Structures are given as structure tokens and as C-alpha cells.
Short mmCIF file of N, CA and C in Angstrom, two decimals:
data_model
loop_
_atom_site.label_atom_id
_atom_site.label_comp_id
_atom_site.label_asym_id
_atom_site.label_seq_id
_atom_site.Cartn_x
_atom_site.Cartn_y
_atom_site.Cartn_z
N MET A 1 -3.99 -2.91 -2.53
CA MET A 1 -3.99 -3.64 -1.28
C MET A 1 -2.55 -4.02 -0.96
N THR A 2 -2.21 -3.98 0.30
CA THR A 2 -0.86 -4.33 0.76
C THR A 2 -0.96 -5.28 1.94
N THR A 3 -0.03 -6.22 1.98
CA THR A 3 0.07 -7.15 3.10
C THR A 3 1.55 -7.40 3.36
N GLU A 4 1.86 -8.20 4.36
CA GLU A 4 3.24 -8.55 4.63
C GLU A 4 3.43 -10.04 4.45
N LEU A 5 4.56 -10.40 3.89
CA LEU A 5 4.92 -11.78 3.68
C LEU A 5 6.11 -12.10 4.57
N CYS A 6 6.02 -13.15 5.35
CA CYS A 6 7.14 -13.58 6.17
C CYS A 6 7.91 -14.62 5.36
N PHE A 7 9.10 -14.25 4.91
CA PHE A 7 9.93 -15.12 4.08
C PHE A 7 11.30 -15.26 4.73
N HIS A 8 11.59 -16.45 5.22
CA HIS A 8 12.84 -16.74 5.91
C HIS A 8 13.10 -15.74 7.04
N ASN A 9 12.11 -15.63 7.91
CA ASN A 9 12.19 -14.79 9.12
C ASN A 9 12.31 -13.30 8.85
N ARG A 10 11.91 -12.88 7.66
CA ARG A 10 11.89 -11.45 7.33
C ARG A 10 10.49 -11.08 6.89
N LYS A 11 10.02 -9.92 7.31
CA LYS A 11 8.73 -9.42 6.85
C LYS A 11 8.96 -8.49 5.68
N ILE A 12 8.30 -8.83 4.56
CA ILE A 12 8.44 -8.05 3.34
C ILE A 12 7.07 -7.55 2.92
N PRO A 13 6.89 -6.24 2.74
CA PRO A 13 5.60 -5.73 2.29
C PRO A 13 5.33 -6.16 0.84
N VAL A 14 4.10 -6.59 0.60
CA VAL A 14 3.69 -7.02 -0.74
C VAL A 14 2.47 -6.20 -1.15
N SER A 15 2.58 -5.52 -2.31
CA SER A 15 1.48 -4.74 -2.86
C SER A 15 0.87 -5.49 -4.04
N PHE A 16 -0.43 -5.39 -4.17
CA PHE A 16 -1.14 -6.07 -5.26
C PHE A 16 -1.73 -5.04 -6.20
N ILE A 17 -1.37 -5.14 -7.47
CA ILE A 17 -1.91 -4.27 -8.51
C ILE A 17 -2.45 -5.19 -9.59
N SER A 18 -3.71 -5.11 -9.87
CA SER A 18 -4.36 -5.99 -10.85
C SER A 18 -4.20 -7.46 -10.48
N SER A 19 -4.16 -7.74 -9.21
CA SER A 19 -4.03 -9.10 -8.71
C SER A 19 -4.63 -9.13 -7.31
N ASP A 20 -4.60 -10.29 -6.67
CA ASP A 20 -5.10 -10.38 -5.31
C ASP A 20 -4.23 -11.33 -4.49
N GLN A 21 -4.62 -11.55 -3.26
CA GLN A 21 -3.82 -12.34 -2.34
C GLN A 21 -3.75 -13.82 -2.72
N LYS A 22 -4.53 -14.25 -3.68
CA LYS A 22 -4.46 -15.64 -4.12
C LYS A 22 -3.11 -15.94 -4.75
N ALA A 23 -2.36 -14.91 -5.11
CA ALA A 23 -1.05 -15.10 -5.73
C ALA A 23 0.04 -15.38 -4.70
N ILE A 24 -0.24 -15.23 -3.41
CA ILE A 24 0.77 -15.40 -2.37
C ILE A 24 1.40 -16.81 -2.38
N PRO A 25 0.62 -17.90 -2.42
CA PRO A 25 1.26 -19.22 -2.44
C PRO A 25 2.20 -19.41 -3.64
N ARG A 26 1.79 -18.90 -4.79
CA ARG A 26 2.65 -19.01 -5.98
C ARG A 26 3.89 -18.14 -5.81
N LEU A 27 3.75 -16.97 -5.22
CA LEU A 27 4.88 -16.09 -4.97
C LEU A 27 5.90 -16.78 -4.07
N ILE A 28 5.45 -17.42 -3.02
CA ILE A 28 6.35 -18.12 -2.11
C ILE A 28 7.09 -19.23 -2.86
N SER A 29 6.37 -19.97 -3.68
CA SER A 29 6.99 -21.04 -4.46
C SER A 29 8.07 -20.49 -5.40
N VAL A 30 7.76 -19.40 -6.08
CA VAL A 30 8.72 -18.78 -7.00
C VAL A 30 9.93 -18.26 -6.24
N LEU A 31 9.71 -17.64 -5.09
CA LEU A 31 10.83 -17.14 -4.28
C LEU A 31 11.73 -18.28 -3.81
N GLU A 32 11.13 -19.38 -3.39
CA GLU A 32 11.92 -20.54 -2.95
C GLU A 32 12.76 -21.09 -4.11
N ASN A 33 12.14 -21.22 -5.29
CA ASN A 33 12.88 -21.72 -6.46
C ASN A 33 13.98 -20.76 -6.86
N THR A 34 13.71 -19.47 -6.80
CA THR A 34 14.71 -18.46 -7.14
C THR A 34 15.84 -18.49 -6.14
N ARG A 35 15.50 -18.67 -4.89
CA ARG A 35 16.52 -18.71 -3.84
C ARG A 35 17.48 -19.87 -4.06
N SER A 36 16.95 -21.04 -4.40
CA SER A 36 17.82 -22.19 -4.60
C SER A 36 18.70 -22.02 -5.84
N ARG A 37 18.21 -21.33 -6.85
CA ARG A 37 19.01 -21.12 -8.07
C ARG A 37 20.05 -20.03 -7.89
N THR A 38 19.79 -19.04 -7.05
CA THR A 38 20.71 -17.91 -6.92
C THR A 38 21.71 -18.07 -5.77
N GLU A 39 21.57 -19.10 -4.98
CA GLU A 39 22.47 -19.25 -3.83
C GLU A 39 23.93 -19.26 -4.24
N SER A 40 24.25 -19.90 -5.35
CA SER A 40 25.65 -19.97 -5.76
C SER A 40 26.13 -18.67 -6.38
N SER A 41 25.26 -17.96 -7.11
CA SER A 41 25.69 -16.74 -7.79
C SER A 41 25.59 -15.49 -6.90
N ASP A 42 24.51 -15.36 -6.15
CA ASP A 42 24.33 -14.20 -5.28
C ASP A 42 23.41 -14.58 -4.12
N PRO A 43 23.95 -15.20 -3.10
CA PRO A 43 23.12 -15.71 -2.01
C PRO A 43 22.39 -14.64 -1.22
N SER A 44 22.83 -13.39 -1.30
CA SER A 44 22.22 -12.34 -0.50
C SER A 44 21.11 -11.59 -1.23
N TYR A 45 20.89 -11.88 -2.51
CA TYR A 45 19.92 -11.09 -3.28
C TYR A 45 18.55 -11.08 -2.62
N LEU A 46 18.01 -12.24 -2.29
CA LEU A 46 16.68 -12.28 -1.70
C LEU A 46 16.65 -11.70 -0.29
N ASN A 47 17.78 -11.65 0.37
CA ASN A 47 17.84 -11.04 1.70
C ASN A 47 17.80 -9.52 1.63
N GLN A 48 18.03 -8.97 0.46
CA GLN A 48 18.05 -7.51 0.29
C GLN A 48 16.73 -6.96 -0.24
N ILE A 49 15.74 -7.79 -0.42
CA ILE A 49 14.46 -7.31 -0.95
C ILE A 49 13.78 -6.41 0.07
N GLU A 50 13.42 -5.22 -0.39
CA GLU A 50 12.76 -4.26 0.49
C GLU A 50 11.24 -4.37 0.40
N ARG A 51 10.75 -4.61 -0.83
CA ARG A 51 9.30 -4.74 -1.03
C ARG A 51 9.05 -5.50 -2.32
N ILE A 52 7.82 -6.00 -2.45
CA ILE A 52 7.41 -6.76 -3.63
C ILE A 52 6.10 -6.19 -4.13
N GLU A 53 6.00 -6.04 -5.44
CA GLU A 53 4.74 -5.67 -6.07
C GLU A 53 4.30 -6.84 -6.94
N ILE A 54 3.04 -7.21 -6.83
CA ILE A 54 2.49 -8.22 -7.73
C ILE A 54 1.57 -7.49 -8.69
N ILE A 55 1.96 -7.55 -9.96
CA ILE A 55 1.20 -6.88 -11.01
C ILE A 55 0.74 -7.96 -11.98
N GLY A 56 -0.54 -8.27 -11.94
CA GLY A 56 -1.05 -9.35 -12.79
C GLY A 56 -0.40 -10.66 -12.41
N ASN A 57 0.30 -11.27 -13.35
CA ASN A 57 0.96 -12.55 -13.13
C ASN A 57 2.47 -12.42 -12.92
N ASN A 58 2.93 -11.25 -12.54
CA ASN A 58 4.36 -11.01 -12.34
C ASN A 58 4.62 -10.42 -10.96
N ALA A 59 5.76 -10.78 -10.41
CA ALA A 59 6.20 -10.21 -9.15
C ALA A 59 7.43 -9.36 -9.43
N ILE A 60 7.43 -8.15 -8.91
CA ILE A 60 8.58 -7.27 -9.06
C ILE A 60 9.21 -7.12 -7.68
N LEU A 61 10.45 -7.58 -7.56
CA LEU A 61 11.18 -7.54 -6.31
C LEU A 61 12.07 -6.30 -6.32
N HIS A 62 11.90 -5.45 -5.33
CA HIS A 62 12.64 -4.18 -5.26
C HIS A 62 13.69 -4.26 -4.16
N ARG A 63 14.90 -3.83 -4.50
CA ARG A 63 15.98 -3.69 -3.52
C ARG A 63 16.28 -2.21 -3.37
N SER A 64 16.47 -1.78 -2.14
CA SER A 64 16.73 -0.36 -1.92
C SER A 64 18.20 -0.01 -2.02
N GLU A 65 19.06 -0.90 -1.60
CA GLU A 65 20.48 -0.59 -1.54
C GLU A 65 21.04 -0.19 -2.90
N GLU A 66 20.66 -0.91 -3.94
CA GLU A 66 21.19 -0.61 -5.26
C GLU A 66 20.14 0.00 -6.17
N ASN A 67 19.00 0.33 -5.59
CA ASN A 67 17.90 0.95 -6.32
C ASN A 67 17.59 0.21 -7.62
N ASP A 68 17.48 -1.12 -7.52
CA ASP A 68 17.13 -1.89 -8.71
C ASP A 68 16.03 -2.87 -8.37
N SER A 69 15.52 -3.53 -9.40
CA SER A 69 14.45 -4.47 -9.21
C SER A 69 14.60 -5.60 -10.23
N ILE A 70 13.90 -6.68 -9.96
CA ILE A 70 13.87 -7.83 -10.86
C ILE A 70 12.42 -8.27 -11.00
N GLN A 71 12.06 -8.68 -12.19
CA GLN A 71 10.69 -9.13 -12.45
C GLN A 71 10.70 -10.63 -12.60
N LEU A 72 9.79 -11.30 -11.86
CA LEU A 72 9.66 -12.76 -11.92
C LEU A 72 8.25 -13.12 -12.35
N PRO A 73 8.10 -13.98 -13.35
CA PRO A 73 6.77 -14.45 -13.72
C PRO A 73 6.26 -15.43 -12.65
N LEU A 74 5.02 -15.28 -12.28
CA LEU A 74 4.43 -16.20 -11.28
C LEU A 74 3.83 -17.43 -11.93
N TYR A 75 3.40 -17.31 -13.16
CA TYR A 75 2.78 -18.45 -13.85
C TYR A 75 3.40 -18.65 -15.21
#
């Protein structure tokens, strides 16, 4: 299943694998916390996210420019 998440005026596609849309509120919370922690080191990282996959209790944030990803635990 795929949906779109509006995060800071950007629409980001979110795919769910072994999870469901109930993880969206937790994902938003984790993204906000990550954003506040990374602002000093790399403020543009979250602005470069192309898509997100939620696999179980983890979110994988994919960036296209550098073809890399980061995994964040949701719980």
C-alpha cells in the first residue's frame, strides 16, 4: 500500500511493507525529532527525501540525489 505524506509543504510517497497506515503519526513524530537534531549538521537532509518505506517498525528514508538511504526506528 502507498500513500503520500505532506511534511513541511512537501509531498513524500510512503510505502507500507509489513505495516499499515497506523504508523503515520509515529513517522511524523520521528521525522520532526530527526529534523530538529540534524538541523545543525545537515539541514537539507530531510528536504532531499524522495520516498519513504515503512517496514515493520522501521522507516527507510530514500534520497535520490546521492542514491542513499537511512533507517529510523519508529518504536
